[in-house]
XYZ file of C-alpha atoms in Angstrom:
748
model
C -28.121 78.848 -75.049
C -27.478 82.660 -75.205
C -26.489 84.620 -71.969
C -29.171 87.179 -72.683
C -32.817 85.879 -71.612
C -35.959 86.349 -73.654
C -37.211 88.765 -71.010
C -34.058 90.892 -71.178
C -34.417 91.101 -75.043
C -37.996 92.156 -74.734
C -37.151 94.796 -72.538
C -33.832 96.086 -74.140
C -35.125 96.628 -77.585
C -38.145 98.797 -77.039
C -36.073 100.748 -74.104
C -33.226 101.476 -76.603
C -36.130 102.788 -79.007
C -37.570 105.004 -76.425
C -34.041 106.447 -75.293
C -33.654 107.401 -78.876
C -36.914 109.191 -79.040
C -36.315 110.873 -75.800
C -33.027 112.013 -76.920
C -34.459 113.537 -80.179
C -36.921 115.365 -78.232
C -34.143 116.982 -75.944
C -32.109 117.870 -78.970
C -35.399 119.625 -80.271
C -35.902 121.449 -77.101
C -32.282 122.866 -77.181
C -32.799 123.987 -80.679
C -36.136 125.647 -80.053
C -34.500 127.776 -77.364
C -33.337 129.923 -80.303
C -36.125 132.250 -80.572
C -37.420 133.768 -83.939
C -38.624 136.789 -82.177
C -36.704 140.105 -82.204
C -36.983 140.763 -78.464
C -35.529 137.251 -77.655
C -32.760 137.768 -80.187
C -31.888 141.130 -78.464
C -31.635 139.476 -75.187
C -29.413 136.621 -76.511
C -26.282 138.524 -75.684
C -23.657 140.388 -77.746
C -22.927 139.238 -81.224
C -19.452 138.321 -80.518
C -20.220 135.534 -78.088
C -19.306 132.612 -80.345
C -16.123 130.938 -80.525
C -13.967 132.859 -83.007
C -14.950 132.824 -86.671
C -17.845 134.998 -88.001
C -20.114 133.384 -90.405
C -22.115 136.363 -91.623
C -21.212 139.676 -93.235
C -23.763 142.262 -91.849
C -25.896 143.926 -94.557
C -25.630 147.602 -94.409
C -28.560 149.364 -92.484
C -29.983 145.813 -91.355
C -30.480 145.870 -87.557
C -31.270 142.754 -85.360
C -34.916 143.494 -85.377
C -34.939 143.359 -89.310
C -32.481 140.307 -89.442
C -34.862 138.224 -87.108
C -38.064 139.229 -89.097
C -36.503 138.511 -92.409
C -35.367 135.066 -91.288
C -38.792 134.189 -89.865
C -40.403 135.397 -93.318
C -37.908 133.252 -95.214
C -38.384 130.172 -92.938
C -42.190 130.380 -93.127
C -42.129 130.636 -97.154
C -39.759 127.430 -97.091
C -41.708 125.537 -94.585
C -45.221 126.320 -96.318
C -43.765 125.494 -99.812
C -42.385 122.261 -98.444
C -45.445 121.150 -96.421
C -47.723 122.123 -99.384
C -45.631 119.868 -101.713
C -45.506 116.908 -99.262
C -49.202 116.952 -98.747
C -49.823 117.165 -102.526
C -47.312 114.225 -103.017
C -48.929 112.230 -100.187
C -52.329 112.310 -101.713
C -51.157 110.569 -104.885
C -49.037 108.311 -102.829
C -51.887 107.328 -100.653
C -54.102 106.300 -103.710
C -51.157 104.078 -104.748
C -50.641 102.709 -101.393
C -54.359 101.799 -101.180
C -54.398 100.056 -104.643
C -51.149 98.172 -103.991
C -52.340 96.945 -100.833
C -55.418 95.227 -102.363
C -53.121 93.789 -105.003
C -50.835 92.169 -102.251
C -54.010 90.823 -100.594
C -55.426 89.372 -103.624
C -52.129 87.926 -105.157
C -50.891 86.368 -101.856
C -54.498 85.203 -100.746
C -54.911 83.291 -104.174
C -51.853 81.201 -103.418
C -54.105 78.579 -101.720
C -57.323 79.746 -103.365
C -58.190 81.927 -100.560
C -58.573 78.948 -98.191
C -58.811 79.517 -94.449
C -57.545 75.866 -93.645
C -54.054 75.274 -92.157
C -51.432 74.071 -94.493
C -48.101 72.275 -94.394
C -45.116 74.653 -93.747
C -42.991 75.486 -96.838
C -39.675 74.439 -95.267
C -40.832 71.807 -92.325
C -43.515 69.728 -94.219
C -44.233 67.637 -91.137
C -45.527 70.770 -89.517
C -48.791 72.728 -90.090
C -48.701 76.555 -90.752
C -51.294 79.383 -90.618
C -53.618 79.595 -93.940
C -51.919 81.662 -96.782
C -55.106 83.974 -96.689
C -54.178 85.275 -93.212
C -50.441 85.572 -94.341
C -51.805 87.782 -97.149
C -53.741 89.934 -94.730
C -50.905 90.353 -92.298
C -48.523 91.130 -95.116
C -50.973 93.849 -96.366
C -51.119 95.245 -92.795
C -47.243 95.223 -92.462
C -46.926 96.904 -95.845
C -49.289 99.789 -94.746
C -47.373 100.139 -91.513
C -44.006 100.345 -93.234
C -45.416 102.692 -95.683
C -46.942 105.031 -93.159
C -43.741 105.056 -91.022
C -41.833 105.934 -94.031
C -43.967 108.711 -94.909
C -44.068 110.052 -91.445
C -40.274 109.673 -91.125
C -39.779 112.021 -94.174
C -42.545 114.462 -93.349
C -40.918 114.800 -89.663
C -37.484 115.307 -91.160
C -38.554 117.993 -93.458
C -40.314 119.712 -90.585
C -37.312 119.647 -88.436
C -35.120 121.045 -91.251
C -37.526 124.067 -92.006
C -37.681 124.737 -88.369
C -34.076 124.648 -87.784
C -32.697 126.663 -90.811
C -33.536 130.207 -89.607
C -32.464 129.456 -86.126
C -28.824 128.330 -87.549
C -28.799 131.627 -89.542
C -29.475 133.576 -86.156
C -26.720 131.468 -84.205
C -24.429 132.096 -87.000
C -24.390 135.746 -86.185
C -22.738 134.737 -82.881
C -19.933 132.453 -84.282
C -19.308 129.140 -86.102
C -19.494 127.017 -82.741
C -23.102 127.981 -81.969
C -24.365 127.777 -85.716
C -22.768 124.372 -86.016
C -24.254 122.969 -82.787
C -27.689 124.144 -83.753
C -27.554 122.719 -87.327
C -26.022 119.305 -86.005
C -28.548 118.935 -83.228
C -31.513 119.544 -85.742
C -30.120 116.860 -87.894
C -29.803 114.509 -84.849
C -33.318 115.102 -84.121
C -34.252 113.581 -87.604
C -31.681 110.618 -87.245
C -32.716 109.571 -84.091
C -36.316 109.838 -84.705
C -36.160 107.728 -87.722
C -33.977 105.144 -86.352
C -35.765 104.598 -83.169
C -39.286 104.909 -84.736
C -38.371 102.356 -87.219
C -37.100 99.935 -84.552
C -39.969 100.368 -82.091
C -42.764 99.784 -84.816
C -41.216 96.737 -86.240
C -40.759 95.317 -82.769
C -44.364 96.070 -81.928
C -45.465 94.590 -85.160
C -43.531 91.283 -84.651
C -45.071 91.015 -81.142
C -48.681 91.779 -82.327
C -48.497 89.366 -85.004
C -47.180 86.810 -82.904
C -50.369 86.793 -80.872
C -52.303 85.194 -83.905
C -49.315 83.210 -85.510
C -48.093 81.711 -82.147
C -45.436 78.702 -82.878
C -45.704 79.483 -86.743
C -42.664 81.701 -86.822
C -42.154 80.976 -90.705
C -45.476 82.582 -91.339
C -44.780 85.330 -88.931
C -41.760 86.534 -90.406
C -42.837 85.856 -93.938
C -45.698 88.490 -93.366
C -43.344 90.956 -91.794
C -41.538 91.343 -95.344
C -44.237 93.847 -96.197
C -42.985 96.083 -93.687
C -39.766 96.546 -95.957
C -41.863 96.730 -98.956
C -44.038 99.666 -97.638
C -41.032 101.460 -96.314
C -39.162 101.191 -99.830
C -42.064 101.840 -102.131
C -42.762 105.187 -100.186
C -38.991 106.169 -100.436
C -39.013 105.693 -104.197
C -41.733 108.241 -104.726
C -40.097 110.511 -102.148
C -36.796 110.308 -103.960
C -37.965 110.589 -107.250
C -40.592 113.342 -106.683
C -38.318 115.242 -104.111
C -35.337 115.029 -106.523
C -37.269 116.269 -109.558
C -38.530 119.086 -107.513
C -35.067 120.133 -106.147
C -33.215 119.844 -109.191
C -35.665 121.567 -111.600
C -35.601 124.651 -109.231
C -31.695 124.322 -108.875
C -30.855 124.059 -112.557
C -33.295 126.993 -113.300
C -31.899 129.285 -110.609
C -28.216 128.564 -111.472
C -28.570 128.720 -115.225
C -30.282 132.168 -115.233
C -29.101 133.477 -111.872
C -25.362 132.611 -112.164
C -24.748 132.340 -115.745
C -26.768 134.823 -117.463
C -27.476 137.460 -114.620
C -24.171 136.910 -112.823
C -25.869 137.140 -109.408
C -24.770 135.059 -106.377
C -26.126 131.503 -105.309
C -29.263 131.834 -103.303
C -29.576 135.510 -104.118
C -33.328 136.722 -102.912
C -33.808 138.400 -106.241
C -33.795 135.212 -107.880
C -37.327 134.112 -108.467
C -36.389 130.287 -108.192
C -34.478 130.605 -104.878
C -37.573 129.740 -102.465
C -38.359 126.786 -104.819
C -34.664 125.705 -104.692
C -34.583 125.820 -100.817
C -37.976 123.972 -100.582
C -36.410 121.378 -102.751
C -33.437 120.990 -100.305
C -36.004 119.885 -97.797
C -38.297 117.566 -99.841
C -35.387 115.932 -101.862
C -32.261 115.894 -99.552
C -34.080 115.461 -96.217
C -37.404 113.877 -96.651
C -36.094 111.636 -99.563
C -33.007 110.524 -97.881
C -34.814 109.636 -94.542
C -37.478 107.610 -96.305
C -34.482 106.136 -98.293
C -32.548 105.078 -95.431
C -35.586 103.989 -93.371
C -36.421 101.614 -96.293
C -32.752 100.180 -96.302
C -33.162 99.424 -92.525
C -36.504 97.954 -92.787
C -35.409 95.839 -95.654
C -32.236 94.559 -94.226
C -34.152 93.657 -90.909
C -36.806 91.723 -92.828
C -34.269 89.980 -94.836
C -32.250 88.805 -91.988
C -35.564 87.818 -89.978
C -36.873 85.754 -92.891
C -33.744 83.910 -93.130
C -33.416 83.317 -89.331
C -36.974 82.089 -88.994
C -35.986 78.987 -91.106
C -32.747 78.587 -89.323
C -32.126 77.095 -86.001
C -33.347 80.378 -84.272
C -36.824 79.882 -85.718
C -36.941 76.156 -85.394
C -36.088 76.076 -81.848
C -37.951 79.250 -81.060
C -34.962 81.028 -79.752
C -36.639 84.519 -79.632
C -33.341 86.322 -78.264
C -31.470 84.804 -81.360
C -34.054 85.591 -83.753
C -34.174 89.244 -82.550
C -30.375 89.737 -82.940
C -31.061 92.074 -86.084
C -33.158 94.312 -83.728
C -30.559 94.167 -80.935
C -27.835 95.461 -83.302
C -30.002 98.427 -84.246
C -30.750 98.935 -80.366
C -26.974 98.965 -79.741
C -26.487 101.476 -82.602
C -28.912 103.822 -81.293
C -27.045 103.946 -77.756
C -23.684 104.183 -79.653
C -24.994 107.102 -81.841
C -26.337 108.767 -78.733
C -22.833 108.832 -77.161
C -21.123 109.794 -80.494
C -23.386 112.909 -80.864
C -22.240 114.259 -77.577
C -18.783 114.344 -78.762
C -19.896 116.985 -81.515
C -22.314 118.911 -79.356
C -20.987 118.772 -75.588
C -17.367 117.454 -75.378
C -15.487 119.227 -78.299
C -16.255 122.742 -79.563
C -15.947 123.600 -83.274
C -14.268 127.016 -83.225
C -13.451 127.774 -86.885
C -15.019 127.009 -90.222
C -12.234 124.713 -91.319
C -12.913 122.466 -88.327
C -16.380 121.510 -89.371
C -15.656 119.009 -92.031
C -13.138 117.140 -89.639
C -15.671 117.181 -86.870
C -18.289 115.440 -89.058
C -15.743 112.827 -90.210
C -14.815 112.235 -86.608
C -18.431 111.387 -85.860
C -18.379 108.537 -88.543
C -15.020 107.131 -87.197
C -16.090 107.274 -83.413
C -19.551 105.725 -84.079
C -17.968 102.893 -86.118
C -15.244 102.323 -83.541
C -17.764 102.277 -80.460
C -20.187 100.169 -82.650
C -17.613 97.385 -82.989
C -17.158 97.073 -79.395
C -20.836 97.114 -78.941
C -21.347 94.467 -81.700
C -18.849 92.152 -79.832
C -20.773 92.484 -76.579
C -24.256 92.142 -77.895
C -23.045 88.925 -80.195
C -21.550 87.291 -76.919
C -24.665 87.937 -74.965
C -27.534 87.341 -77.530
C -26.143 84.422 -79.599
C -25.424 80.687 -78.557
C -21.898 79.660 -79.063
C -22.861 77.409 -82.065
C -26.290 77.723 -84.249
C -27.290 76.880 -87.609
C -28.149 79.072 -90.620
C -30.457 78.182 -93.526
C -28.316 77.832 -96.675
C -30.367 76.920 -99.852
C -31.913 73.820 -98.492
C -29.356 72.843 -95.971
C -28.261 73.937 -92.376
C -24.746 75.543 -91.971
C -23.146 75.661 -88.701
C -21.978 79.155 -87.636
C -20.373 80.458 -84.426
C -21.416 83.749 -82.792
C -18.095 85.268 -83.424
C -18.501 84.366 -86.853
C -21.613 86.306 -87.174
C -20.164 89.264 -85.255
C -17.344 89.294 -87.842
C -20.070 89.544 -90.605
C -21.787 92.681 -89.142
C -18.327 94.264 -88.282
C -17.123 93.779 -91.962
C -20.351 95.502 -93.192
C -19.935 98.388 -90.724
C -16.197 98.955 -91.626
C -16.871 98.460 -95.503
C -19.429 101.283 -95.231
C -16.971 103.529 -93.591
C -14.361 102.664 -96.200
C -17.046 103.389 -98.887
C -17.925 106.825 -97.473
C -14.456 107.891 -97.268
C -13.610 106.987 -100.914
C -16.752 108.894 -101.943
C -15.646 111.888 -99.878
C -12.093 111.550 -101.447
C -13.654 111.720 -105.007
C -16.203 114.496 -104.352
C -14.547 116.741 -101.859
C -12.642 119.764 -103.091
C -10.013 119.257 -100.425
C -8.423 116.468 -102.579
C -6.932 116.213 -106.105
C -9.616 114.507 -107.872
C -12.085 117.628 -107.512
C -9.272 120.023 -108.023
C -8.312 118.374 -111.223
C -12.034 118.626 -112.409
C -11.996 122.422 -111.405
C -8.585 123.013 -113.206
C -10.258 121.425 -116.400
C -12.667 124.380 -116.461
C -9.830 126.653 -117.844
C -10.672 125.227 -121.375
C -14.227 125.374 -120.999
C -17.293 123.482 -120.128
C -16.593 120.391 -122.415
C -13.306 119.405 -120.761
C -14.922 119.800 -117.383
C -17.708 117.460 -118.395
C -15.178 114.818 -119.637
C -12.918 115.108 -116.452
C -16.264 114.825 -114.237
C -17.254 111.584 -116.169
C -13.874 110.096 -115.959
C -13.896 110.607 -112.227
C -17.193 109.126 -111.560
C -16.333 106.036 -113.436
C -12.866 105.745 -111.674
C -14.535 106.278 -108.226
C -16.555 102.915 -108.706
C -13.456 100.751 -108.417
C -12.604 100.663 -104.579
C -16.422 100.668 -103.393
C -17.087 97.676 -105.486
C -14.161 95.799 -104.381
C -15.381 96.630 -100.648
C -18.739 95.243 -101.471
C -17.437 92.241 -103.088
C -15.095 91.412 -100.301
C -18.040 91.910 -97.705
C -20.136 89.576 -99.718
C -17.647 86.919 -100.071
C -16.581 87.053 -96.489
C -20.170 87.167 -95.058
C -21.407 84.456 -97.304
C -18.778 82.280 -96.506
C -19.337 82.531 -92.809
C -23.241 82.635 -92.606
C -24.673 82.270 -96.210
C -27.394 84.874 -96.909
C -27.971 85.644 -93.365
C -24.219 86.868 -93.078
C -25.041 89.280 -95.911
C -28.142 90.499 -94.500
C -26.482 91.353 -91.067
C -23.667 92.795 -93.013
C -26.056 95.288 -94.493
C -27.538 95.903 -91.042
C -24.107 96.646 -89.835
C -23.472 99.123 -92.584
C -26.712 100.976 -91.454
C -26.179 100.344 -87.573
C -25.005 103.878 -87.202
C -27.815 105.355 -89.260
C -28.693 107.886 -86.604
C -25.299 109.497 -86.743
C -25.181 109.345 -90.471
C -28.559 111.054 -90.973
C -27.571 113.679 -88.597
C -24.394 114.451 -90.713
C -26.628 114.281 -94.012
C -29.254 116.429 -92.672
C -26.689 119.044 -91.427
C -25.877 119.933 -94.988
C -29.403 121.047 -96.212
C -30.032 122.803 -92.957
C -27.104 124.813 -93.093
C -27.457 125.354 -96.849
C -30.853 126.798 -96.261
C -29.492 128.940 -93.449
C -26.902 130.146 -95.939
C -29.677 131.330 -98.169
C -31.108 133.615 -95.521
C -27.866 135.721 -95.302
C -25.223 136.734 -97.789
C -22.123 135.044 -96.327
C -22.967 131.869 -94.333
C -20.155 129.448 -94.945
C -21.375 126.858 -92.362
C -22.437 124.651 -95.262
C -20.275 121.801 -95.887
C -22.487 119.486 -98.048
C -21.638 116.056 -97.077
C -21.544 113.241 -99.633
C -20.219 110.493 -97.228
C -23.774 109.159 -96.703
C -24.382 108.754 -100.384
C -21.757 105.910 -100.369
C -23.335 104.393 -97.128
C -26.637 104.376 -98.917
C -25.363 102.691 -102.155
C -23.217 100.305 -100.371
C -26.017 99.028 -98.014
C -28.472 98.846 -100.906
C -26.254 96.436 -102.693
C -25.889 94.206 -99.681
C -29.668 94.585 -98.902
C -30.801 93.716 -102.248
C -28.442 90.669 -102.438
C -29.868 89.397 -99.137
C -33.393 89.965 -100.223
C -32.507 88.236 -103.579
C -31.268 85.149 -101.622
C -34.458 85.089 -99.443
C -36.630 85.353 -102.559
C -34.830 82.469 -104.292
C -35.139 80.253 -101.243
C -38.877 81.147 -100.577
C -39.668 80.692 -104.427
C -38.114 77.116 -104.171
C -35.205 77.862 -106.795
C -32.359 75.374 -106.073
C -29.809 77.181 -108.436
C -29.880 80.311 -110.525
C -28.025 79.084 -113.909
C -27.011 82.081 -115.997
C -26.610 79.606 -118.909
C -30.245 78.891 -118.688
C -32.211 80.927 -121.407
C -34.828 81.838 -118.885
C -32.429 83.347 -116.561
C -30.032 84.913 -119.024
C -32.909 87.000 -120.753
C -33.926 88.163 -117.354
C -30.144 89.099 -116.723
C -29.921 91.251 -119.750
C -33.194 92.900 -119.279
C -32.567 93.538 -115.546
C -29.050 95.121 -116.457
C -31.005 97.544 -118.778
C -33.568 98.751 -116.372
C -31.367 101.204 -114.537
C -30.604 102.971 -117.547
C -34.243 103.066 -118.533
C -35.089 104.284 -115.167
C -32.255 107.053 -115.352
C -33.378 108.213 -118.585
C -36.836 108.781 -117.231
C -35.611 110.829 -114.255
C -33.050 112.721 -116.096
C -35.512 113.787 -118.837
C -38.157 114.659 -116.072
C -35.675 117.090 -114.551
C -34.678 118.564 -117.940
C -38.239 119.136 -118.858
C -39.158 120.857 -115.482
C -35.802 122.863 -115.645
C -36.735 124.091 -119.093
C -40.064 125.655 -117.864
C -38.234 126.897 -114.575
C -35.492 128.687 -116.849
C -38.228 130.077 -119.088
C -40.138 131.657 -115.960
C -37.152 132.941 -114.349
C -35.939 134.704 -117.469
C -39.538 136.064 -117.770
C -39.503 137.566 -114.345
C -36.084 139.218 -114.788
C -37.298 140.834 -118.009
C -40.848 141.763 -117.111
C -40.656 142.823 -113.512
C -39.120 146.428 -113.106
C -36.561 146.927 -110.308
C -36.061 143.203 -109.820
C -32.453 143.239 -110.601
C -31.948 146.432 -108.420
C -33.614 144.659 -105.433
C -36.448 147.330 -105.368
C -39.106 144.836 -106.523
C -40.118 141.308 -105.169
C -39.970 138.428 -107.530
C -42.972 135.986 -107.889
C -41.712 133.075 -105.872
C -45.115 131.160 -105.840
C -44.993 130.618 -109.706
C -41.544 128.793 -109.554
C -42.823 126.696 -106.686
C -45.880 125.619 -108.642
C -43.812 124.829 -111.726
C -41.587 122.414 -109.524
C -44.702 120.998 -107.573
C -46.699 120.163 -110.837
C -43.580 118.729 -112.673
C -42.542 116.546 -109.858
C -45.964 115.077 -109.059
C -46.520 114.461 -112.745
C -43.095 113.000 -113.484
C -42.766 110.765 -110.593
C -45.267 108.257 -111.799
C -43.689 106.692 -114.824
C -40.583 105.745 -113.144
C -42.479 104.567 -110.048
C -44.702 102.338 -112.207
C -41.683 100.890 -113.883
C -40.085 99.601 -110.731
C -43.226 98.547 -109.204
C -44.766 96.689 -112.149
C -41.560 95.047 -113.439
C -41.410 92.206 -110.730
C -45.051 91.642 -111.103
C -45.060 91.308 -114.830
C -41.925 89.319 -115.178
C -42.817 86.859 -112.144
C -46.408 86.362 -113.462
C -45.683 85.845 -117.133
C -42.187 84.441 -117.106
C -41.773 82.833 -113.754
C -39.301 82.836 -110.765
C -36.113 81.794 -112.850
C -36.488 84.714 -115.345
C -37.410 87.070 -112.321
C -34.161 85.956 -110.598
C -32.246 87.006 -113.578
C -33.791 90.506 -113.737
C -32.995 91.010 -110.037
C -29.326 89.942 -110.433
C -28.891 92.136 -113.601
C -30.468 95.173 -111.902
C -28.383 94.810 -108.920
C -24.998 94.558 -110.871
C -25.514 97.400 -113.142
C -27.477 99.500 -110.905
C -24.888 99.852 -108.223
C -22.201 100.887 -110.748
C -24.489 103.567 -112.206
C -25.593 104.819 -108.737
C -21.913 105.287 -107.566
C -20.694 106.812 -110.897
C -23.677 109.179 -111.253
C -23.554 110.504 -107.446
C -20.046 110.925 -107.587
C -19.828 112.730 -110.765
C -22.413 115.019 -109.858
C -20.792 115.645 -106.374
C -17.493 116.438 -108.017
C -18.807 118.921 -110.319
C -20.830 120.561 -107.641
C -17.679 120.819 -105.451
C -15.407 121.900 -108.238
C -17.741 124.880 -108.716
C -17.590 125.656 -104.885
C -13.831 125.236 -104.872
C -13.669 128.059 -107.669
C -16.036 130.324 -105.841
C -14.351 130.078 -102.465
C -11.058 130.937 -103.744
C -9.524 129.546 -100.655
C -6.085 128.507 -102.205
C -3.798 130.059 -104.794
C -4.795 127.576 -107.284
C -8.439 128.218 -106.846
C -7.886 131.991 -107.168
C -6.235 131.428 -110.517
C -9.597 129.935 -111.718
C -11.957 132.642 -110.459
C -13.450 134.972 -109.494
C -17.141 134.340 -109.727
C -18.407 135.292 -113.163
C -15.309 134.324 -115.052
C -15.343 131.995 -118.002
C -13.805 129.289 -115.837
C -16.457 129.813 -113.182
C -19.188 129.749 -115.835
C -17.921 126.351 -117.319
C -17.975 125.066 -113.680
C -21.669 126.060 -113.123
C -22.473 124.287 -116.374
C -20.868 121.020 -115.157
C -22.514 121.527 -111.715
C -26.037 122.047 -113.576
C -25.453 118.795 -115.567
C -24.614 116.784 -112.470
C -27.494 118.183 -110.275
C -29.957 115.412 -111.487
C -27.138 112.745 -111.333
C -26.431 113.355 -107.742
C -29.708 114.200 -106.469
C -32.265 112.440 -108.638
C -31.123 109.526 -110.667
C -28.134 108.268 -108.526
C -29.905 108.244 -105.309
C -33.181 106.688 -106.619
C -31.198 103.747 -108.132
C -30.551 102.533 -104.674
C -34.148 102.244 -104.050
C -35.005 100.471 -107.544
C -32.601 97.682 -106.798
C -33.763 97.191 -103.245
C -37.469 97.585 -104.003
C -37.703 95.096 -106.888
C -35.951 92.622 -104.726
C -38.298 93.015 -101.646
C -41.213 93.075 -103.745
C -40.262 89.777 -105.512
C -39.794 88.361 -101.928
C -43.281 89.511 -100.724
C -44.924 88.075 -103.760
C -42.536 84.898 -103.990
C -45.316 82.474 -102.880
C -47.472 83.717 -105.678
C -44.786 83.355 -108.367
C -43.865 79.970 -107.214
C -47.515 78.733 -107.378
C -48.974 80.709 -110.475
C -46.104 82.411 -112.170
C -44.420 81.613 -115.533
C -47.837 81.780 -117.583
C -46.272 82.228 -120.948
C -43.841 79.387 -120.641
C -46.581 77.215 -119.440
C -48.798 78.126 -122.395
C -45.895 77.652 -125.030
């Protein structure tokens, strides 16, 4: 028996979630003390009350009153644009959500012919379980709950970011320390709200469903898988739609503004600048929030499904069953302590201290989380227990399971730092890419592609090692909790990730804001966790569908393997083309305004921002549907027509090729982006020989950055969701595929 009682577990999990939400509210209150009113700003003290470095170069003739008014105007424009886009997107997504909820109910309800009679359990034939019709109903409800939680998470993240960016700008007038704290606290609001609300909603759902299911834990946790499907399906549309929006505006703004007109980035004369900053919020913030919420929900669901047919579920050990939720609860407390290191314990006094401070957050949270995992594994798990392993029960120790979670946690950190090494301009790979711009855009593209391909090596070895060790110790459950370990510090990771777009938008409000150190570490976490989550879901699907072994030499499996490996390329082609088409319209519109509006280049006339916002909105809404349909329909079509063996091949193929493409695309785009910034900053002797802005070398770097934009912010991140979503959808529909699937093979 575990040391931690069932009552203590029932208290600890919701309390951790509530603490996280309260901490987020406290951070919000602290950020809101920076007032967007001229009187409050004037009363805020002297301008040199910061910690040393100044972040803003005063514009001539612009007094305090005008600065605050200008910041408020720009914030309102960005906030209105982002809110308008998300409401439009959510209308379309709401229609999909309703239709797909009906599909789930009809498909799963038909497994037993919509019977309301109890049936023998799938894994324990001597026991009776609840009717399939009610499992279909509860799966539909959990799907809707996951979808709504994902949408709310994304929306709140966007509102927090747009609320914070003007305040970060005003604090930047006082020094780097105050600006950093404001931006980081704002990111923490999003991180803690998402992690805590995801945990609390899942915990409440389990307990409410338990009122009906009673002792039938197999059916209970099978229906909970809909929660992960709902979260990830919304994340897909958020990532693809937001990615198309932001990159269409970004590419249009850069090509015309920087290359043709030789004006700075985020210059208010550029008609696409508001659309670009709106895109940072709907793509980088709302999209990433929904993406990582989906990963968290899916890894939890995969672990719970396997645990329900292991000794935890068979013996009705509620504390052991809730181990994945306890890991997340400990993660929230650890991230809370870690956040205080950045905002209260240590001060950032100079710009060059920002990046090390963000990295320390990851290292501190990982180290503290390791200790927390050891404690919770000792308290919540019996010394010995069994885990379901493809038809047999494998004996596992509590320290073995601790090691599974810990290896996922540390593998995530390694992947994150490797990603940083290949995409940060502080290191030689990106500096080599920048140096290649001497001979033009072509060599820049060649070097960037080579960097992306090379950057795949170490992360894949880290993922492979995590898979082998965790599977050897605890079968598929080990892989699921390793993924959960990688995501256990999600609150800190999201705070760091949201910091980038918030300070980026803040930089758009003034000429010289250097708080923005756009972080790429979380991309590595997202991709690594997606690989582990997808494999865990794949294992749960194979078990639920009754597949004893996936034989790659079988024709049914092999054809699925080849088609599955092709899907990430098809999906990437769709998203890249969508960005290109939207960017084409944006470039034409920005050129038209520069050519037809008198005084625009001189700064005496105001550009038509609304038209550019409309172009991005219309394009993203229209173009997000085909990629979304490809991902959502593939498992349904393959499972129904070709059966579970072919679908197993499709899932394996998509996982293997999707992870490689996601890593290389994200890192290639990140390297090109930071090579351009390296030249623009001119911080080293080498960088100064490549500049200044507007030089041929800089223009070549801008072209590389423009090519990389859809790779790192649309196609690459969206592939995370493709491999996870197909796997969790297959798991949810596994009973239907096992019963009615393979129609073509049955006919012929």
